[in-house]
Amino acid sequence: MEAADKPKLIVVADAEALAQTAAERVMARIAANPGRIAICLTGGSSPKQLYQLLGSDAYGDKIPWERVHWFIGDERFVPESDPLNNMAIARATFLDRSAPSGHINPIPTAAENPDRSAEAYARALQSFYGGDRLDPARPLFDMVLMGVGPDGHTASLFPGYPAVEETDRWVVGVPKANVAPFVPRVTLTLPALASCREMLFEIAGHDKQAILTRLLNGENLPAIRARSNGETVWLVDRAALPEGIRGGL
Ligand code: 6PG
C-alpha cells in the first residue's frame, strides 16, 4: 500500500518536453477507458502549454470529445469573464474549440459565496458520479491534473488551512488565499482529488526549485499529501530539480 502510494518522479529536459509528456499521459488515460471519461483540470500557469497541445490538431483530432467530461480542481472566486478564472483559461485555450458545452463543468462562481459555490459543485460531481460516497473501486476521475504553489499548496489547499483536513465534503470554500491572487477560492478536497486513476503534477522552471526541494525532503505540505488512490506522478523539468540531484540524474 505504502509503496503504491509513493509518487513516481519523471524528469524531462524542459517545459516543452514536460507539456508533451503530460499530453501523452492524458491521451493514454483516454485510450485506456472505452466508456465515459472524466478529467479534472487545474489552474495557474503550469498547464497552459499542455492545454495548447490538447487544442492542437495533433492531439485534439485524437480526443473522443463526445466521451470526455472536463472538471476543474479549484477555482478563483471571480466571474467567468475575469482573466483570473481558471476554467475560463482552459476554455479559451482548448475546450471551447472542441468540447460539447454540456461536457465542460466549471465551478459556479456566480453563487452567493464560495461555500454555496462549493456545495453546488459537490452536487454536480455527485450527480455525474451517481452517488455521494466515493468507492475506491470506481474512481471519480480518470485523471487529475495538479500544480504546486511556492508555499506547497496544490489546488486551493493551502498549508495549515482547515480545507486540507476535510475528510467528508468533496468541495469546500476557502475565504482567503495564502498566495496571490488573493481572491477567495473554491477547491476540491484531498479525498475527492484522490479518487482518480492518475494524479499528474506538472512542476517546471527554476521558480519551483525551492518548493520541490522541500517536497522531495518529505515536508508534510498539501502537495505531498495529495495522492491518487491509483497512480501519482510528479512530472518535473531539470530547471525545477534541486541542485544536489540535478547532476545525478
Ligand atoms: C490556482 C491553481 C494552483 C496552481 C499553483 C501553481 O488556482 O492558482 O490551481 O493550485 O496550480 O498555484 O500555480 P502556477 O502553475 O501558476 O505556478
PDB file of C-alpha atoms and ligand atoms in Angstrom:
ATOM      1  CA  MET A   1       0.000   0.000   0.000  1.00  0.00           C
ATOM      2  CA  GLU A   2       2.682   2.483   1.054  1.00  0.00           C
ATOM      3  CA  ALA A   3       4.881   1.687  -1.939  1.00  0.00           C
ATOM      4  CA  ALA A   4       1.965   2.013  -4.381  1.00  0.00           C
ATOM      5  CA  ASP A   5       1.130   5.391  -2.852  1.00  0.00           C
ATOM      6  CA  LYS A   6       4.578   6.866  -3.402  1.00  0.00           C
ATOM      7  CA  PRO A   7       4.646   9.421  -6.221  1.00  0.00           C
ATOM      8  CA  LYS A   8       6.566   8.386  -9.283  1.00  0.00           C
ATOM      9  CA  LEU A   9       9.114  11.054 -10.305  1.00  0.00           C
ATOM     10  CA  ILE A  10       9.592  11.598 -14.036  1.00  0.00           C
ATOM     11  CA  VAL A  11      12.262  14.095 -15.076  1.00  0.00           C
ATOM     12  CA  VAL A  12      12.237  15.694 -18.527  1.00  0.00           C
ATOM     13  CA  ALA A  13      14.503  18.273 -20.170  1.00  0.00           C
ATOM     14  CA  ASP A  14      12.354  21.394 -20.172  1.00  0.00           C
ATOM     15  CA  ALA A  15       8.855  22.891 -20.083  1.00  0.00           C
ATOM     16  CA  GLU A  16       8.159  21.891 -23.674  1.00  0.00           C
ATOM     17  CA  ALA A  17       9.071  18.246 -23.083  1.00  0.00           C
ATOM     18  CA  LEU A  18       7.021  18.385 -19.916  1.00  0.00           C
ATOM     19  CA  ALA A  19       3.883  19.527 -21.741  1.00  0.00           C
ATOM     20  CA  GLN A  20       4.416  16.867 -24.376  1.00  0.00           C
ATOM     21  CA  THR A  21       4.877  14.093 -21.816  1.00  0.00           C
ATOM     22  CA  ALA A  22       1.779  15.309 -19.956  1.00  0.00           C
ATOM     23  CA  ALA A  23      -0.244  15.322 -23.188  1.00  0.00           C
ATOM     24  CA  GLU A  24       0.870  11.750 -23.958  1.00  0.00           C
ATOM     25  CA  ARG A  25      -0.212  10.665 -20.483  1.00  0.00           C
ATOM     26  CA  VAL A  26      -3.624  12.327 -20.892  1.00  0.00           C
ATOM     27  CA  MET A  27      -4.032  10.534 -24.231  1.00  0.00           C
ATOM     28  CA  ALA A  28      -3.019   7.211 -22.653  1.00  0.00           C
ATOM     29  CA  ARG A  29      -5.643   7.605 -19.910  1.00  0.00           C
ATOM     30  CA  ILE A  30      -8.254   8.443 -22.528  1.00  0.00           C
ATOM     31  CA  ALA A  31      -7.252   5.414 -24.608  1.00  0.00           C
ATOM     32  CA  ALA A  32      -7.456   3.145 -21.551  1.00  0.00           C
ATOM     33  CA  ASN A  33     -11.144   3.905 -20.961  1.00  0.00           C
ATOM     34  CA  PRO A  34     -13.614   2.853 -23.666  1.00  0.00           C
ATOM     35  CA  GLY A  35     -16.528   4.444 -21.780  1.00  0.00           C
ATOM     36  CA  ARG A  36     -17.215   7.810 -20.183  1.00  0.00           C
ATOM     37  CA  ILE A  37     -14.040   9.688 -19.282  1.00  0.00           C
ATOM     38  CA  ALA A  38     -13.637  12.394 -16.612  1.00  0.00           C
ATOM     39  CA  ILE A  39     -10.639  14.698 -16.477  1.00  0.00           C
ATOM     40  CA  CYS A  40     -10.074  17.217 -13.698  1.00  0.00           C
ATOM     41  CA  LEU A  41      -8.083  20.208 -14.920  1.00  0.00           C
ATOM     42  CA  THR A  42      -6.069  22.670 -12.876  1.00  0.00           C
ATOM     43  CA  GLY A  43      -5.372  26.396 -12.869  1.00  0.00           C
ATOM     44  CA  GLY A  44      -2.281  28.539 -12.722  1.00  0.00           C
ATOM     45  CA  SER A  45       0.332  28.877 -15.431  1.00  0.00           C
ATOM     46  CA  SER A  46       1.776  25.332 -15.275  1.00  0.00           C
ATOM     47  CA  PRO A  47      -0.782  23.573 -17.515  1.00  0.00           C
ATOM     48  CA  LYS A  48      -1.031  26.238 -20.239  1.00  0.00           C
ATOM     49  CA  GLN A  49       1.326  24.560 -22.698  1.00  0.00           C
ATOM     50  CA  LEU A  50      -0.410  21.234 -22.124  1.00  0.00           C
ATOM     51  CA  TYR A  51      -3.781  22.866 -22.848  1.00  0.00           C
ATOM     52  CA  GLN A  52      -2.376  24.351 -26.057  1.00  0.00           C
ATOM     53  CA  LEU A  53      -1.233  20.891 -27.139  1.00  0.00           C
ATOM     54  CA  LEU A  54      -4.624  19.347 -26.356  1.00  0.00           C
ATOM     55  CA  GLY A  55      -6.174  22.044 -28.533  1.00  0.00           C
ATOM     56  CA  SER A  56      -3.786  21.435 -31.424  1.00  0.00           C
ATOM     57  CA  ASP A  57      -4.768  19.271 -34.389  1.00  0.00           C
ATOM     58  CA  ALA A  58      -2.134  16.694 -33.489  1.00  0.00           C
ATOM     59  CA  TYR A  59      -3.811  15.849 -30.175  1.00  0.00           C
ATOM     60  CA  GLY A  60      -7.261  17.380 -30.497  1.00  0.00           C
ATOM     61  CA  ASP A  61      -8.167  15.249 -33.505  1.00  0.00           C
ATOM     62  CA  LYS A  62      -7.498  12.097 -31.471  1.00  0.00           C
ATOM     63  CA  ILE A  63      -9.620  13.052 -28.462  1.00  0.00           C
ATOM     64  CA  PRO A  64     -13.077  11.383 -28.453  1.00  0.00           C
ATOM     65  CA  TRP A  65     -14.720  14.644 -27.353  1.00  0.00           C
ATOM     66  CA  GLU A  66     -18.189  13.074 -27.093  1.00  0.00           C
ATOM     67  CA  ARG A  67     -16.945  10.784 -24.320  1.00  0.00           C
ATOM     68  CA  VAL A  68     -14.805  13.184 -22.286  1.00  0.00           C
ATOM     69  CA  HIS A  69     -16.130  15.339 -19.426  1.00  0.00           C
ATOM     70  CA  TRP A  70     -13.992  18.175 -18.078  1.00  0.00           C
ATOM     71  CA  PHE A  71     -13.925  19.382 -14.480  1.00  0.00           C
ATOM     72  CA  ILE A  72     -11.612  21.705 -12.528  1.00  0.00           C
ATOM     73  CA  GLY A  73      -9.843  21.021  -9.232  1.00  0.00           C
ATOM     74  CA  ASP A  74     -10.053  24.560  -7.908  1.00  0.00           C
ATOM     75  CA  GLU A  75     -11.290  27.963  -8.894  1.00  0.00           C
ATOM     76  CA  ARG A  76     -10.677  31.560  -8.010  1.00  0.00           C
ATOM     77  CA  PHE A  77     -13.995  33.016  -6.836  1.00  0.00           C
ATOM     78  CA  VAL A  78     -14.253  35.549  -9.645  1.00  0.00           C
ATOM     79  CA  PRO A  79     -16.727  35.767 -12.553  1.00  0.00           C
ATOM     80  CA  GLU A  80     -16.124  33.619 -15.626  1.00  0.00           C
ATOM     81  CA  SER A  81     -15.336  36.815 -17.530  1.00  0.00           C
ATOM     82  CA  ASP A  82     -12.407  37.602 -15.201  1.00  0.00           C
ATOM     83  CA  PRO A  83      -8.930  36.777 -16.598  1.00  0.00           C
ATOM     84  CA  LEU A  84      -8.125  35.043 -13.291  1.00  0.00           C
ATOM     85  CA  ASN A  85     -10.851  32.425 -13.772  1.00  0.00           C
ATOM     86  CA  ASN A  86      -9.140  29.042 -14.175  1.00  0.00           C
ATOM     87  CA  MET A  87     -11.844  27.299 -16.214  1.00  0.00           C
ATOM     88  CA  ALA A  88     -12.175  30.325 -18.493  1.00  0.00           C
ATOM     89  CA  ILE A  89      -8.472  29.986 -19.330  1.00  0.00           C
ATOM     90  CA  ALA A  90      -8.885  26.273 -20.104  1.00  0.00           C
ATOM     91  CA  ARG A  91     -11.970  27.055 -22.206  1.00  0.00           C
ATOM     92  CA  ALA A  92     -10.233  29.762 -24.188  1.00  0.00           C
ATOM     93  CA  THR A  93      -7.086  27.681 -24.666  1.00  0.00           C
ATOM     94  CA  PHE A  94      -8.692  24.456 -25.866  1.00  0.00           C
ATOM     95  CA  LEU A  95     -12.101  23.400 -24.589  1.00  0.00           C
ATOM     96  CA  ASP A  96     -14.386  25.830 -26.387  1.00  0.00           C
ATOM     97  CA  ARG A  97     -12.933  24.795 -29.701  1.00  0.00           C
ATOM     98  CA  SER A  98     -13.943  21.142 -29.461  1.00  0.00           C
ATOM     99  CA  ALA A  99     -15.697  20.040 -26.273  1.00  0.00           C
ATOM    100  CA  PRO A 100     -19.508  19.832 -26.222  1.00  0.00           C
ATOM    101  CA  SER A 101     -20.550  22.681 -23.921  1.00  0.00           C
ATOM    102  CA  GLY A 102     -22.503  20.286 -21.682  1.00  0.00           C
ATOM    103  CA  HIS A 103     -19.258  18.417 -21.025  1.00  0.00           C
ATOM    104  CA  ILE A 104     -17.485  21.473 -19.590  1.00  0.00           C
ATOM    105  CA  ASN A 105     -18.179  21.648 -15.869  1.00  0.00           C
ATOM    106  CA  PRO A 106     -16.963  24.907 -14.315  1.00  0.00           C
ATOM    107  CA  ILE A 107     -17.177  25.704 -10.612  1.00  0.00           C
ATOM    108  CA  PRO A 108     -20.147  28.133 -10.471  1.00  0.00           C
ATOM    109  CA  THR A 109     -18.670  31.409  -9.279  1.00  0.00           C
ATOM    110  CA  ALA A 110     -21.928  33.300  -9.749  1.00  0.00           C
ATOM    111  CA  ALA A 111     -23.078  31.693  -6.477  1.00  0.00           C
ATOM    112  CA  GLU A 112     -23.694  33.883  -3.432  1.00  0.00           C
ATOM    113  CA  ASN A 113     -20.383  32.970  -1.774  1.00  0.00           C
ATOM    114  CA  PRO A 114     -17.591  30.331  -2.016  1.00  0.00           C
ATOM    115  CA  ASP A 115     -19.383  27.919   0.345  1.00  0.00           C
ATOM    116  CA  ARG A 116     -22.566  27.934  -1.779  1.00  0.00           C
ATOM    117  CA  SER A 117     -20.448  27.508  -4.872  1.00  0.00           C
ATOM    118  CA  ALA A 118     -18.660  24.527  -3.290  1.00  0.00           C
ATOM    119  CA  GLU A 119     -21.986  22.904  -2.371  1.00  0.00           C
ATOM    120  CA  ALA A 120     -23.283  23.335  -5.908  1.00  0.00           C
ATOM    121  CA  TYR A 121     -20.131  21.832  -7.415  1.00  0.00           C
ATOM    122  CA  ALA A 122     -20.217  18.905  -4.993  1.00  0.00           C
ATOM    123  CA  ARG A 123     -23.805  18.216  -6.103  1.00  0.00           C
ATOM    124  CA  ALA A 124     -22.761  18.392  -9.760  1.00  0.00           C
ATOM    125  CA  LEU A 125     -19.884  15.980  -9.158  1.00  0.00           C
ATOM    126  CA  GLN A 126     -22.098  13.602  -7.185  1.00  0.00           C
ATOM    127  CA  SER A 127     -24.754  13.602  -9.849  1.00  0.00           C
ATOM    128  CA  PHE A 128     -22.110  12.850 -12.500  1.00  0.00           C
ATOM    129  CA  TYR A 129     -20.643  10.093 -10.311  1.00  0.00           C
ATOM    130  CA  GLY A 130     -24.049   8.671  -9.401  1.00  0.00           C
ATOM    131  CA  GLY A 131     -23.581   8.704  -5.622  1.00  0.00           C
ATOM    132  CA  ASP A 132     -22.204  10.671  -2.711  1.00  0.00           C
ATOM    133  CA  ARG A 133     -19.847   8.004  -1.366  1.00  0.00           C
ATOM    134  CA  LEU A 134     -16.602   7.516  -3.225  1.00  0.00           C
ATOM    135  CA  ASP A 135     -15.956   3.864  -3.980  1.00  0.00           C
ATOM    136  CA  PRO A 136     -12.207   3.179  -4.358  1.00  0.00           C
ATOM    137  CA  ALA A 137     -13.068   0.552  -6.985  1.00  0.00           C
ATOM    138  CA  ARG A 138     -14.830   3.186  -9.094  1.00  0.00           C
ATOM    139  CA  PRO A 139     -12.759   6.385  -9.266  1.00  0.00           C
ATOM    140  CA  LEU A 140     -14.480   9.713  -9.890  1.00  0.00           C
ATOM    141  CA  PHE A 141     -11.827  10.865 -12.391  1.00  0.00           C
ATOM    142  CA  ASP A 142      -9.640   9.134 -14.932  1.00  0.00           C
ATOM    143  CA  MET A 143      -7.064  11.845 -14.462  1.00  0.00           C
ATOM    144  CA  VAL A 144      -6.491  14.770 -12.111  1.00  0.00           C
ATOM    145  CA  LEU A 145      -4.002  17.468 -13.135  1.00  0.00           C
ATOM    146  CA  MET A 146      -2.231  19.408 -10.413  1.00  0.00           C
ATOM    147  CA  GLY A 147       0.264  22.240  -9.919  1.00  0.00           C
ATOM    148  CA  VAL A 148       2.338  23.257  -6.908  1.00  0.00           C
ATOM    149  CA  GLY A 149       2.500  26.751  -5.413  1.00  0.00           C
ATOM    150  CA  PRO A 150       5.520  28.343  -3.706  1.00  0.00           C
ATOM    151  CA  ASP A 151       4.112  27.565  -0.236  1.00  0.00           C
ATOM    152  CA  GLY A 152       3.447  23.896  -1.078  1.00  0.00           C
ATOM    153  CA  HIS A 153      -0.241  24.340  -1.816  1.00  0.00           C
ATOM    154  CA  THR A 154      -1.960  22.399  -4.520  1.00  0.00           C
ATOM    155  CA  ALA A 155      -5.441  23.054  -5.912  1.00  0.00           C
ATOM    156  CA  SER A 156      -6.503  25.695  -3.327  1.00  0.00           C
ATOM    157  CA  LEU A 157      -5.392  23.574  -0.389  1.00  0.00           C
ATOM    158  CA  PHE A 158      -3.037  25.902   1.484  1.00  0.00           C
ATOM    159  CA  PRO A 159      -0.717  24.735   4.295  1.00  0.00           C
ATOM    160  CA  GLY A 160      -2.377  24.868   7.715  1.00  0.00           C
ATOM    161  CA  TYR A 161      -5.841  25.628   6.323  1.00  0.00           C
ATOM    162  CA  PRO A 162      -8.805  23.535   7.561  1.00  0.00           C
ATOM    163  CA  ALA A 163      -9.659  22.613   3.949  1.00  0.00           C
ATOM    164  CA  VAL A 164      -6.621  20.315   3.913  1.00  0.00           C
ATOM    165  CA  GLU A 165      -8.049  18.251   6.790  1.00  0.00           C
ATOM    166  CA  GLU A 166     -11.502  17.792   5.224  1.00  0.00           C
ATOM    167  CA  THR A 167     -12.372  14.110   5.069  1.00  0.00           C
ATOM    168  CA  ASP A 168     -16.061  14.235   4.271  1.00  0.00           C
ATOM    169  CA  ARG A 169     -17.000  17.027   1.865  1.00  0.00           C
ATOM    170  CA  TRP A 170     -15.855  16.818  -1.769  1.00  0.00           C
ATOM    171  CA  VAL A 171     -15.588  20.572  -2.328  1.00  0.00           C
ATOM    172  CA  VAL A 172     -15.103  23.457   0.119  1.00  0.00           C
ATOM    173  CA  GLY A 173     -14.940  27.251   0.054  1.00  0.00           C
ATOM    174  CA  VAL A 174     -11.674  28.950   1.023  1.00  0.00           C
ATOM    175  CA  PRO A 175     -12.358  32.526   2.207  1.00  0.00           C
ATOM    176  CA  LYS A 176      -8.782  33.785   1.822  1.00  0.00           C
ATOM    177  CA  ALA A 177      -5.892  32.560  -0.325  1.00  0.00           C
ATOM    178  CA  ASN A 178      -2.399  32.170   1.128  1.00  0.00           C
ATOM    179  CA  VAL A 179      -0.677  33.412  -2.033  1.00  0.00           C
ATOM    180  CA  ALA A 180      -1.592  35.701  -4.929  1.00  0.00           C
ATOM    181  CA  PRO A 181      -4.087  36.105  -6.427  1.00  0.00           C
ATOM    182  CA  PHE A 182      -5.668  36.961  -3.068  1.00  0.00           C
ATOM    183  CA  VAL A 183      -9.219  36.190  -4.037  1.00  0.00           C
ATOM    184  CA  PRO A 184     -11.414  33.625  -2.256  1.00  0.00           C
ATOM    185  CA  ARG A 185     -11.211  30.136  -3.708  1.00  0.00           C
ATOM    186  CA  VAL A 186     -13.289  27.007  -4.095  1.00  0.00           C
ATOM    187  CA  THR A 187     -11.403  23.731  -4.025  1.00  0.00           C
ATOM    188  CA  LEU A 188     -11.870  20.017  -4.268  1.00  0.00           C
ATOM    189  CA  THR A 189     -10.659  18.270  -1.110  1.00  0.00           C
ATOM    190  CA  LEU A 190      -7.952  15.615  -0.781  1.00  0.00           C
ATOM    191  CA  PRO A 191     -10.405  12.651  -0.779  1.00  0.00           C
ATOM    192  CA  ALA A 192     -12.219  13.897  -3.893  1.00  0.00           C
ATOM    193  CA  LEU A 193      -8.953  14.575  -5.739  1.00  0.00           C
ATOM    194  CA  ALA A 194      -7.608  11.167  -4.675  1.00  0.00           C
ATOM    195  CA  SER A 195     -10.486   9.406  -6.390  1.00  0.00           C
ATOM    196  CA  CYS A 196      -8.746   9.034  -9.734  1.00  0.00           C
ATOM    197  CA  ARG A 197      -6.740   6.563 -11.762  1.00  0.00           C
ATOM    198  CA  GLU A 198      -3.877   9.029 -12.117  1.00  0.00           C
ATOM    199  CA  MET A 199      -2.909  12.314 -10.462  1.00  0.00           C
ATOM    200  CA  LEU A 200      -0.369  14.186 -12.543  1.00  0.00           C
ATOM    201  CA  PHE A 201       1.631  17.105 -11.143  1.00  0.00           C
ATOM    202  CA  GLU A 202       3.382  19.446 -13.577  1.00  0.00           C
ATOM    203  CA  ILE A 203       6.366  21.151 -11.921  1.00  0.00           C
ATOM    204  CA  ALA A 204       8.588  23.207 -14.214  1.00  0.00           C
ATOM    205  CA  GLY A 205      11.080  26.054 -14.045  1.00  0.00           C
ATOM    206  CA  HIS A 206      13.694  27.362 -11.647  1.00  0.00           C
ATOM    207  CA  ASP A 207      10.987  29.144  -9.603  1.00  0.00           C
ATOM    208  CA  LYS A 208       9.777  25.728  -8.443  1.00  0.00           C
ATOM    209  CA  GLN A 209      13.185  24.531  -7.277  1.00  0.00           C
ATOM    210  CA  ALA A 210      12.820  25.686  -3.655  1.00  0.00           C
ATOM    211  CA  ILE A 211       9.398  24.125  -3.132  1.00  0.00           C
ATOM    212  CA  LEU A 212      10.324  20.937  -4.976  1.00  0.00           C
ATOM    213  CA  THR A 213      13.342  20.581  -2.675  1.00  0.00           C
ATOM    214  CA  ARG A 214      11.035  20.798   0.338  1.00  0.00           C
ATOM    215  CA  LEU A 215       8.617  18.265  -1.160  1.00  0.00           C
ATOM    216  CA  LEU A 216      11.399  15.828  -2.018  1.00  0.00           C
ATOM    217  CA  ASN A 217      12.581  16.163   1.581  1.00  0.00           C
ATOM    218  CA  GLY A 218       9.159  14.882   2.582  1.00  0.00           C
ATOM    219  CA  GLU A 219       7.793  18.013   4.281  1.00  0.00           C
ATOM    220  CA  ASN A 220       4.161  17.406   5.167  1.00  0.00           C
ATOM    221  CA  LEU A 221       2.718  20.036   2.816  1.00  0.00           C
ATOM    222  CA  PRO A 222      -0.619  19.772   0.977  1.00  0.00           C
ATOM    223  CA  ALA A 223       1.150  18.976  -2.310  1.00  0.00           C
ATOM    224  CA  ILE A 224       2.751  15.923  -0.730  1.00  0.00           C
ATOM    225  CA  ARG A 225      -0.486  14.835   0.914  1.00  0.00           C
ATOM    226  CA  ALA A 226      -2.352  14.982  -2.388  1.00  0.00           C
ATOM    227  CA  ARG A 227      -2.198  11.412  -3.669  1.00  0.00           C
ATOM    228  CA  SER A 228      -4.212   9.376  -6.087  1.00  0.00           C
ATOM    229  CA  ASN A 229      -5.771   6.143  -4.923  1.00  0.00           C
ATOM    230  CA  GLY A 230      -4.240   4.892  -8.169  1.00  0.00           C
ATOM    231  CA  GLU A 231      -1.043   6.336  -9.608  1.00  0.00           C
ATOM    232  CA  THR A 232       0.553   9.642  -8.565  1.00  0.00           C
ATOM    233  CA  VAL A 233       3.133  11.141 -10.930  1.00  0.00           C
ATOM    234  CA  TRP A 234       5.373  14.167 -10.421  1.00  0.00           C
ATOM    235  CA  LEU A 235       6.423  15.371 -13.825  1.00  0.00           C
ATOM    236  CA  VAL A 236       9.394  17.662 -13.324  1.00  0.00           C
ATOM    237  CA  ASP A 237      11.791  19.513 -15.600  1.00  0.00           C
ATOM    238  CA  ARG A 238      15.518  19.857 -14.944  1.00  0.00           C
ATOM    239  CA  ALA A 239      15.287  23.550 -14.015  1.00  0.00           C
ATOM    240  CA  ALA A 240      12.998  22.675 -11.097  1.00  0.00           C
ATOM    241  CA  LEU A 241      15.249  19.944  -9.724  1.00  0.00           C
ATOM    242  CA  PRO A 242      17.279  20.636  -6.577  1.00  0.00           C
ATOM    243  CA  GLU A 243      20.958  21.343  -7.369  1.00  0.00           C
ATOM    244  CA  GLY A 244      22.113  18.262  -5.488  1.00  0.00           C
ATOM    245  CA  ILE A 245      20.256  15.765  -7.626  1.00  0.00           C
ATOM    246  CA  ARG A 246      20.249  17.579 -10.942  1.00  0.00           C
ATOM    247  CA  GLY A 247      23.676  16.308 -11.988  1.00  0.00           C
ATOM    248  CA  GLY A 248      22.949  12.803 -10.727  1.00  0.00           C
ATOM    249  CA  LEU A 249      20.005  12.112 -12.995  1.00  0.00           C
TER     250      LEU A 249
HETATM  251  C1  6PG B   1      -4.636  28.141  -8.902  1.00  0.00           C
HETATM  252  C2  6PG B   1      -4.150  26.739  -9.043  1.00  0.00           C
HETATM  253  C3  6PG B   1      -2.980  26.455  -8.113  1.00  0.00           C
HETATM  254  C4  6PG B   1      -1.788  26.307  -9.003  1.00  0.00           C
HETATM  255  C5  6PG B   1      -0.497  26.501  -8.248  1.00  0.00           C
HETATM  256  C6  6PG B   1       0.671  26.608  -9.218  1.00  0.00           C
HETATM  257  O1  6PG B   1      -5.830  28.370  -8.951  1.00  0.00           O
HETATM  258  O2  6PG B   1      -3.760  29.007  -8.800  1.00  0.00           O
HETATM  259  O3  6PG B   1      -4.991  25.757  -9.253  1.00  0.00           O
HETATM  260  O4  6PG B   1      -3.089  25.354  -7.284  1.00  0.00           O
HETATM  261  O5  6PG B   1      -1.777  25.069  -9.621  1.00  0.00           O
HETATM  262  O6  6PG B   1      -0.569  27.697  -7.522  1.00  0.00           O
HETATM  263  O7  6PG B   1       0.494  27.762  -9.985  1.00  0.00           O
HETATM  264  P1  6PG B   1       1.398  28.064 -11.240  1.00  0.00           P
HETATM  265  O8  6PG B   1       1.152  26.962 -12.201  1.00  0.00           O
HETATM  266  O9  6PG B   1       0.920  29.392 -11.754  1.00  0.00           O
HETATM  267  O10 6PG B   1       2.800  28.087 -10.738  1.00  0.00           O
END
